[in-house]
Short mmCIF file of C-alpha atoms in Angstrom, two decimals:
data_model
loop_
_atom_site.label_atom_id
_atom_site.label_comp_id
_atom_site.label_asym_id
_atom_site.label_seq_id
_atom_site.Cartn_x
_atom_site.Cartn_y
_atom_site.Cartn_z
CA UNK W 1 42.83 -50.92 54.30
CA UNK W 2 44.32 -50.01 57.70
CA UNK W 3 40.85 -49.60 59.27
CA UNK W 4 39.49 -52.92 57.98
CA UNK W 5 42.63 -54.79 59.08
CA UNK W 6 42.32 -53.39 62.60
CA UNK W 7 38.76 -54.67 62.91
CA UNK W 8 39.81 -58.12 61.69
CA UNK W 9 42.62 -58.26 64.29
CA UNK W 10 40.18 -57.43 67.08
CA UNK W 11 37.78 -60.14 65.98
CA UNK W 12 40.58 -62.71 65.69
CA UNK W 13 41.86 -61.86 69.18
CA UNK W 14 38.40 -62.35 70.64
CA UNK W 15 37.99 -65.63 68.77
CA UNK W 16 41.34 -66.93 69.95
CA UNK W 17 40.51 -66.03 73.54
CA UNK W 18 37.17 -67.86 73.38
CA UNK W 19 38.78 -70.90 71.84
CA UNK W 20 41.50 -70.89 74.47
CA UNK W 21 39.03 -70.56 77.34
CA UNK W 22 37.01 -73.55 76.13
CA UNK W 23 40.01 -75.83 76.34
CA UNK W 24 41.60 -74.55 79.55
CA UNK W 25 38.65 -74.95 81.90
CA UNK W 26 37.74 -71.31 82.10
CA UNK W 27 34.08 -70.31 82.30
CA UNK W 28 31.91 -71.26 79.36
CA UNK W 29 30.63 -68.31 77.32
CA UNK W 30 27.52 -68.02 75.32
CA UNK W 31 27.96 -67.44 71.62
CA UNK W 32 28.32 -63.72 71.00
CA UNK W 33 25.83 -62.00 68.73
CA UNK W 34 27.20 -61.15 65.31
CA UNK W 35 28.88 -57.69 64.88
CA UNK W 36 28.71 -56.98 68.64
CA UNK W 37 31.75 -55.29 70.11
CA UNK W 38 33.17 -57.08 73.17
CA UNK W 39 34.88 -55.69 76.24
CA UNK W 40 36.71 -57.55 79.03
CA UNK W 41 35.97 -56.87 82.69
CA UNK W 42 38.86 -57.10 85.07
CA UNK W 43 36.86 -58.94 87.76
CA UNK W 44 35.58 -61.81 85.65
CA UNK W 45 38.10 -61.87 82.80
CA UNK W 46 35.01 -62.26 80.69
CA UNK W 47 33.85 -60.29 77.67
CA UNK W 48 30.69 -58.26 77.92
CA UNK W 49 28.70 -56.55 75.20
CA UNK W 50 29.74 -52.90 74.83
CA UNK W 51 27.30 -50.06 75.28
CA UNK W 52 26.26 -48.00 72.26
CA UNK W 53 28.48 -45.19 73.53
CA UNK W 54 31.48 -47.53 73.81
CA UNK W 55 30.79 -48.95 70.39
CA UNK W 56 30.68 -45.46 68.90
CA UNK W 57 33.93 -44.57 70.68
CA UNK W 58 35.88 -47.49 69.25
CA UNK W 59 34.36 -47.01 65.79
CA UNK W 60 35.40 -43.35 65.87
CA UNK W 61 38.92 -44.26 66.95
CA UNK W 62 39.27 -46.79 64.16
CA UNK W 63 37.86 -44.61 61.42
CA UNK W 64 39.46 -41.27 62.27
CA UNK W 65 42.43 -40.23 60.15
CA UNK W 66 45.42 -38.98 62.14
CA UNK W 67 45.52 -35.16 62.28
CA UNK W 68 47.40 -33.60 59.37
CA UNK W 69 50.77 -32.15 60.27
CA UNK W 70 50.57 -28.39 60.55
CA UNK W 71 53.05 -26.71 58.23
CA UNK W 72 55.52 -24.62 60.17
CA UNK W 73 55.64 -21.25 58.42
CA UNK W 74 57.83 -19.59 61.05
CA UNK W 75 60.87 -20.14 58.86
CA UNK W 76 59.31 -18.06 56.07
CA UNK W 77 58.67 -14.35 55.68
CA UNK W 78 55.71 -12.72 53.94
CA UNK W 79 56.54 -11.87 50.34
CA UNK W 80 55.86 -8.10 50.18
CA UNK W 81 54.75 -8.30 46.54
CA UNK W 82 52.37 -11.27 46.79
CA UNK W 83 51.36 -11.23 50.46
CA UNK W 84 52.08 -14.96 50.76
CA UNK W 85 54.30 -16.34 53.53
CA UNK W 86 56.71 -18.30 51.36
CA UNK W 87 59.86 -16.16 51.23
CA UNK W 88 63.22 -17.12 52.68
CA UNK W 89 63.26 -15.37 56.05
CA UNK W 90 66.94 -14.51 55.60
CA UNK W 91 65.98 -12.30 52.64
CA UNK W 92 63.17 -10.47 54.41
CA UNK W 93 63.63 -6.71 54.17
CA UNK W 94 65.89 -6.84 51.14
CA UNK W 95 65.36 -4.87 47.94
CA UNK W 96 63.37 -6.36 45.05
CA UNK W 97 64.70 -6.74 41.53
CA UNK W 98 63.03 -5.54 38.32
CA UNK W 99 63.89 -7.30 35.07
CA UNK W 100 63.15 -6.05 31.54
CA UNK W 101 61.73 -8.87 29.40
CA UNK W 102 61.27 -8.84 25.65
CA UNK W 103 57.67 -9.40 24.54
CA UNK W 104 57.82 -9.32 20.76
CA UNK W 105 56.07 -12.32 19.21
CA UNK W 106 59.25 -13.64 17.63
CA UNK W 107 60.87 -13.79 21.07
CA UNK W 108 58.18 -16.02 22.56
CA UNK W 109 58.06 -18.24 24.45
CA UNK W 110 60.09 -16.36 27.03
CA UNK W 111 62.24 -18.24 29.50
CA UNK W 112 61.15 -18.34 33.16
CA UNK W 113 58.63 -15.51 32.84
CA UNK W 114 55.84 -17.29 34.73
CA UNK W 115 57.86 -17.15 37.97
CA UNK W 116 57.66 -13.35 38.38
CA UNK W 117 55.89 -12.10 41.52
CA UNK W 118 54.43 -9.14 39.63
CA UNK W 119 54.26 -7.90 36.05
CA UNK W 120 54.10 -4.46 34.43
CA UNK W 121 53.30 -4.50 30.70
CA UNK W 122 53.57 -1.20 28.84
CA UNK W 123 53.69 -0.32 25.17
CA UNK W 124 57.02 0.47 23.54
CA UNK W 125 57.82 1.96 20.14
CA UNK W 126 56.33 0.44 17.01
CA UNK W 127 53.32 -1.07 18.79
CA UNK W 128 55.28 -3.75 20.65
CA UNK W 129 55.19 -4.12 24.44
CA UNK W 130 57.81 -4.82 27.05
CA UNK W 131 57.22 -6.57 30.36
CA UNK W 132 58.99 -5.68 33.58
CA UNK W 133 58.97 -8.65 35.93
CA UNK W 134 59.39 -7.99 39.65
CA UNK W 135 60.81 -10.44 42.19
CA UNK W 136 60.85 -9.77 45.93
CA UNK W 137 63.80 -12.12 46.36
CA UNK W 138 66.59 -12.07 43.78
CA UNK W 139 67.67 -15.56 44.85
CA UNK W 140 64.34 -16.88 43.53
CA UNK W 141 64.90 -15.56 39.99
CA UNK W 142 65.09 -18.53 37.59
CA UNK W 143 66.97 -18.51 34.32
CA UNK W 144 64.99 -15.78 32.59
CA UNK W 145 64.79 -13.85 29.32
CA UNK W 146 65.05 -12.69 26.72
CA UNK W 147 66.34 -9.58 28.49
CA UNK W 148 65.90 -6.34 26.55
CA UNK W 149 66.67 -2.65 26.82
CA UNK W 150 65.25 -0.13 29.25
CA UNK W 151 62.76 2.69 28.67
CA UNK W 152 62.55 5.63 31.04
CA UNK W 153 59.02 4.89 32.28
CA UNK W 154 60.06 1.36 33.28
CA UNK W 155 63.06 2.90 35.07
CA UNK W 156 60.61 5.21 36.88
CA UNK W 157 58.49 2.28 38.07
CA UNK W 158 61.59 0.43 39.29
CA UNK W 159 62.90 3.53 41.10
CA UNK W 160 59.59 3.87 42.95
CA UNK W 161 59.90 0.31 44.27
CA UNK W 162 63.58 0.83 45.19
CA UNK W 163 64.39 -2.14 42.96
CA UNK W 164 67.70 -3.20 41.49
CA UNK W 165 67.16 -2.74 37.73
CA UNK W 166 68.20 -5.49 35.30
CA UNK W 167 68.23 -4.77 31.56
CA UNK W 168 70.23 -5.20 28.36
CA UNK W 169 70.91 -1.77 26.89
CA UNK W 170 68.93 1.48 27.16
CA UNK W 171 67.22 4.17 25.17
CA UNK W 172 68.83 7.62 25.35
CA UNK W 173 66.28 8.94 27.84
CA UNK W 174 66.43 5.80 29.98
CA UNK W 175 70.20 6.15 30.21
CA UNK W 176 69.78 9.76 31.34
CA UNK W 177 67.22 8.73 33.97
CA UNK W 178 69.49 5.98 35.34
CA UNK W 179 72.35 8.48 35.62
CA UNK W 180 70.19 11.27 37.05
CA UNK W 181 68.82 9.12 39.89
CA UNK W 182 71.95 6.97 40.38
CA UNK W 183 69.90 3.83 39.80
CA UNK W 184 71.54 0.60 40.93
CA UNK W 185 71.32 -1.16 37.59
CA UNK W 186 72.76 -4.22 35.86
CA UNK W 187 73.24 -3.62 32.14
CA UNK W 188 73.94 -6.76 30.15
CA UNK W 189 75.79 -4.73 27.55
CA UNK W 190 78.69 -4.46 29.99
CA UNK W 191 78.31 -7.63 32.08
CA UNK W 192 79.21 -10.67 29.93
CA UNK W 193 79.62 -12.86 33.01
CA UNK W 194 76.09 -12.06 34.24
CA UNK W 195 74.18 -12.33 30.97
CA UNK W 196 74.71 -14.82 28.20
CA UNK W 197 73.37 -15.61 24.73
CA UNK W 198 71.38 -18.80 24.43
CA UNK W 199 72.69 -20.49 21.25
CA UNK W 200 69.35 -22.05 20.26
CA UNK W 201 67.41 -18.81 20.67
CA UNK W 202 70.19 -16.94 18.88
CA UNK W 203 69.93 -19.25 15.91
CA UNK W 204 66.14 -19.53 15.72
CA UNK W 205 64.99 -16.11 16.96
CA UNK W 206 67.89 -13.77 16.39
CA UNK W 207 70.67 -12.23 18.47
CA UNK W 208 68.49 -9.54 20.09
CA UNK W 209 66.08 -12.16 21.48
CA UNK W 210 68.67 -14.47 23.03
CA UNK W 211 70.03 -12.74 26.18
CA UNK W 212 69.38 -14.61 29.44
CA UNK W 213 70.38 -14.23 33.07
CA UNK W 214 69.61 -15.97 36.39
CA UNK W 215 69.23 -15.24 40.09
CA UNK W 216 72.57 -16.83 40.84
CA UNK W 217 74.39 -14.61 38.32
CA UNK W 218 72.50 -11.51 39.46
CA UNK W 219 73.38 -12.15 43.11
CA UNK W 220 77.04 -12.53 42.19
CA UNK W 221 77.22 -9.20 40.34
CA UNK W 222 75.17 -7.38 43.01
CA UNK W 223 77.71 -8.51 45.63
CA UNK W 224 80.60 -7.57 43.37
CA UNK W 225 79.17 -4.08 42.80
CA UNK W 226 78.48 -3.81 46.55
CA UNK W 227 74.95 -2.55 46.04
CA UNK W 228 73.15 -2.04 49.34
CA UNK W 229 70.39 -4.65 49.44
CA UNK W 230 68.72 -3.42 52.62
CA UNK W 231 65.35 -1.94 51.73
CA UNK W 232 65.17 1.26 53.77
CA UNK W 233 61.91 2.36 52.12
CA UNK W 234 58.83 2.37 54.35
CA UNK W 235 56.32 1.78 51.52
CA UNK W 236 54.45 -1.43 50.81
CA UNK W 237 53.36 -2.79 47.46
CA UNK W 238 49.77 -3.46 48.56
CA UNK W 239 47.43 -3.91 51.48
CA UNK W 240 46.38 -7.56 51.37
CA UNK W 241 43.29 -9.44 52.48
CA UNK W 242 44.11 -12.31 54.79
CA UNK W 243 45.50 -15.18 52.71
CA UNK W 244 42.65 -17.40 54.00
CA UNK W 245 40.00 -14.79 53.27
CA UNK W 246 39.76 -14.57 49.48
CA UNK W 247 37.52 -11.61 48.67
CA UNK W 248 35.85 -10.71 45.39
CA UNK W 249 34.74 -7.21 46.27
CA UNK W 250 34.13 -5.82 42.80
CA UNK W 251 30.87 -4.34 41.58
CA UNK W 252 30.83 -5.79 38.05
CA UNK W 253 31.77 -9.05 36.34
CA UNK W 254 35.37 -9.54 35.27
CA UNK W 255 35.58 -13.06 33.92
CA UNK W 256 37.23 -11.87 30.70
CA UNK W 257 39.61 -8.94 30.37
CA UNK W 258 41.01 -7.57 27.12
CA UNK W 259 43.62 -4.81 26.95
CA UNK W 260 44.54 -3.67 23.46
CA UNK W 261 47.95 -2.01 23.65
CA UNK W 262 48.25 -1.54 19.89
CA UNK W 263 47.13 -3.07 16.61
CA UNK W 264 49.58 -5.92 17.11
CA UNK W 265 49.42 -6.63 20.86
CA UNK W 266 46.38 -7.43 23.00
CA UNK W 267 46.64 -8.93 26.47
CA UNK W 268 43.73 -11.19 27.38
CA UNK W 269 42.88 -12.72 30.76
CA UNK W 270 40.27 -15.37 31.50
CA UNK W 271 39.12 -16.20 35.02
CA UNK W 272 38.97 -19.77 36.33
CA UNK W 273 36.52 -20.09 39.23
CA UNK W 274 38.12 -23.30 40.51
CA UNK W 275 41.67 -22.00 40.56
CA UNK W 276 40.63 -18.44 41.42
CA UNK W 277 43.24 -17.32 38.92
CA UNK W 278 43.37 -15.39 35.65
CA UNK W 279 45.19 -17.09 32.77
CA UNK W 280 46.91 -14.75 30.31
CA UNK W 281 46.91 -15.05 26.52
CA UNK W 282 48.40 -12.96 23.73
CA UNK W 283 48.94 -13.26 19.98
CA UNK W 284 45.87 -15.52 19.88
CA UNK W 285 47.36 -18.20 22.15
CA UNK W 286 48.08 -18.86 25.84
CA UNK W 287 51.03 -16.81 27.12
CA UNK W 288 53.39 -19.59 28.17
CA UNK W 289 57.03 -19.90 29.12
CA UNK W 290 59.63 -22.16 27.54
CA UNK W 291 58.29 -25.14 29.52
CA UNK W 292 54.71 -24.60 28.36
CA UNK W 293 53.53 -23.18 31.70
CA UNK W 294 50.96 -20.39 31.31
CA UNK W 295 51.10 -17.06 33.15
CA UNK W 296 48.44 -17.15 35.89
CA UNK W 297 47.76 -14.40 38.40
CA UNK W 298 45.33 -13.65 41.21
CA UNK W 299 44.89 -9.96 40.44
CA UNK W 300 44.75 -7.97 37.21
CA UNK W 301 45.07 -4.19 37.42
CA UNK W 302 44.46 -2.08 34.33
CA UNK W 303 45.36 1.60 34.47
CA UNK W 304 45.04 4.08 31.64
CA UNK W 305 46.95 7.27 30.99
CA UNK W 306 48.33 9.57 28.31
CA UNK W 307 50.87 7.88 26.02
CA UNK W 308 52.43 9.75 23.10
CA UNK W 309 55.35 9.58 20.66
CA UNK W 310 58.09 12.11 21.39
CA UNK W 311 60.86 11.50 18.81
CA UNK W 312 61.53 10.35 15.26
CA UNK W 313 62.43 6.86 16.46
CA UNK W 314 58.95 6.36 17.86
CA UNK W 315 59.93 6.34 21.53
CA UNK W 316 57.03 6.99 23.87
CA UNK W 317 56.27 9.32 26.71
CA UNK W 318 54.09 7.67 29.36
CA UNK W 319 52.44 9.90 31.96
CA UNK W 320 52.87 8.20 35.34
CA UNK W 321 51.62 11.05 37.51
CA UNK W 322 48.12 9.76 38.34
CA UNK W 323 44.92 8.49 36.78
CA UNK W 324 42.11 5.95 36.91
CA UNK W 325 41.82 2.25 36.27
CA UNK W 326 40.26 -1.07 37.24
CA UNK W 327 41.03 -3.75 39.80
CA UNK W 328 39.95 -7.29 38.86
CA UNK W 329 40.04 -10.33 41.13
CA UNK W 330 37.75 -13.26 41.81
CA UNK W 331 35.83 -12.65 38.61
CA UNK W 332 34.80 -9.19 39.80
CA UNK W 333 35.89 -5.67 38.86
CA UNK W 334 35.78 -2.24 40.45
CA UNK W 335 37.04 1.19 39.44
CA UNK W 336 40.12 2.52 41.18
CA UNK W 337 42.47 5.48 41.21
CA UNK W 338 46.26 5.41 41.06
CA UNK W 339 49.05 7.87 41.66
CA UNK W 340 52.82 8.06 41.48
CA UNK W 341 53.80 11.69 41.11
CA UNK W 342 57.49 12.09 41.85
CA UNK W 343 59.83 9.60 40.18
CA UNK W 344 61.01 8.33 43.55
CA UNK W 345 57.46 7.41 44.63
CA UNK W 346 55.97 3.96 44.06
CA UNK W 347 52.72 3.59 42.12
CA UNK W 348 49.95 3.43 44.72
CA UNK W 349 46.42 2.18 44.16
CA UNK W 350 43.25 3.51 45.81
CA UNK W 351 39.52 2.93 45.91
CA UNK W 352 37.40 5.68 44.41
CA UNK W 353 36.67 7.02 47.91
CA UNK W 354 40.39 7.61 48.47
CA UNK W 355 41.07 4.68 50.80
CA UNK W 356 43.98 2.42 49.93
CA UNK W 357 43.14 -0.56 47.73
CA UNK W 358 43.20 -3.98 49.40
CA UNK W 359 43.98 -6.92 47.11
CA UNK W 360 43.93 -10.68 47.36
CA UNK W 361 47.21 -12.37 48.19
CA UNK W 362 48.89 -13.69 45.06
CA UNK W 363 50.56 -12.49 41.88
CA UNK W 364 49.45 -9.28 40.20
CA UNK W 365 49.56 -8.29 36.53
CA UNK W 366 49.45 -4.56 35.72
CA UNK W 367 48.60 -3.33 32.22
CA UNK W 368 49.28 0.34 31.43
CA UNK W 369 47.03 1.29 28.48
CA UNK W 370 46.42 4.38 26.36
CA UNK W 371 42.71 4.94 27.05
CA UNK W 372 39.46 3.27 28.04
CA UNK W 373 38.50 2.53 24.43
CA UNK W 374 41.13 -0.22 24.38
CA UNK W 375 39.90 -1.91 27.56
CA UNK W 376 37.08 -4.47 27.62
CA UNK W 377 35.99 -6.23 30.82
CA UNK W 378 33.02 -8.59 31.04
#
C-alpha cells in the first residue's frame, strides 16, 4: 500500500501544478502521455519526460523495501554446547549444569525438558532410561523435572564436562563417585528450598515423579554453597561448522533413527528437511514436554558400548572408556569414534580417520546403547 500511495501523490502533485499553471498565466503545456514520469527543469520550471534510466531509478526507489535492521549479536556469547551466539555474555566462561531427569513412561510428559542444550540418554536398571540434560547457562534453566537419582556413569559424564550436578538422591556407587571426586552437586534429598514437589504430579503420577527445580532456585543454592562457577577447563564440547554453513557430510541416509535401549524403551528420531531438525518420539508417541512442545535437535549421536548388570538390584555398569558410533545430521549419517578414558575427561568424538568431529550448530542428542543390533538408521 505504501508504494501505490506514493505514486498517487506524485501524480496528484503534477496534476495540481498543471492546473495551477493554466490559471496563473504560466506557459501552456501539452497534455502529458499516460504513465510517463515527469521531471522539472530549473531553467524553465517546466516538466519534461524522464529518460528510461531516470524512470527506472524512481521505480526502484519506490519499490525497494528499506534494508532490514542487522541484529546486533555483540551482546551475546557463543553457547559452547550448541555453537549458537545466543548466550548472555555475562555468563560466558561459566560452568555448565547437568540435570538428572526421570524418563519412565508414567512420569511423562516431563516439565521443561525441551529447553536442554544437550541430552544424554542411557539405560538404567529394569530397562528404563534416564536423561541427563545439559545447560551451558544455569540462568536459562526453566522449571524442570521430574528430577531423579544419580547413577555413577551419569556422574562420570558430568565430571568430564566440569558441570554442576543436579539430582534427587543417588545409587550407592554414584554416592561414592561424588565423594571420591568431590563433585559439586545439588541433591534434592537435602535441599527442600531448591527442589519442590508438584502437587498435581504427586497426585496423578506418584511422589517419586513429582520433584521439580528451576534455574532461579539452582542459582540461589550455588551461590549459597559458594561453588566456583568459573570454568577453568580448556576443553570444548564440539568443533562446529559455521552457523550459516549447514553441512550434511554423512555417507549414508539418516532420515529415521531408532535406538532400542531395552524391551520397553526405544528412542526414535525423524528428520524434517524443512526445519533441518530431528523430532524425537518414544513410547509410540512424540516426546513432548508439559506444554506439548516436542524435543527437536540438530544432531543425533549414537554410541554403543558394553553395558552389564553388576548387582542384585539390577544396577548397571556402563563402559565409558572408548568405542564406536554414528553421527547423524541433515538427514545423513557417518561412522565415528569416541573416547573418554579417565573419569575427569570429557567424552570426545572423532571421525574414523582420527580427526576431531565437526558438527552443525544446534542442540545434540546422545544415545548410549548396548550394541549395534539395537540401532537402526535409514
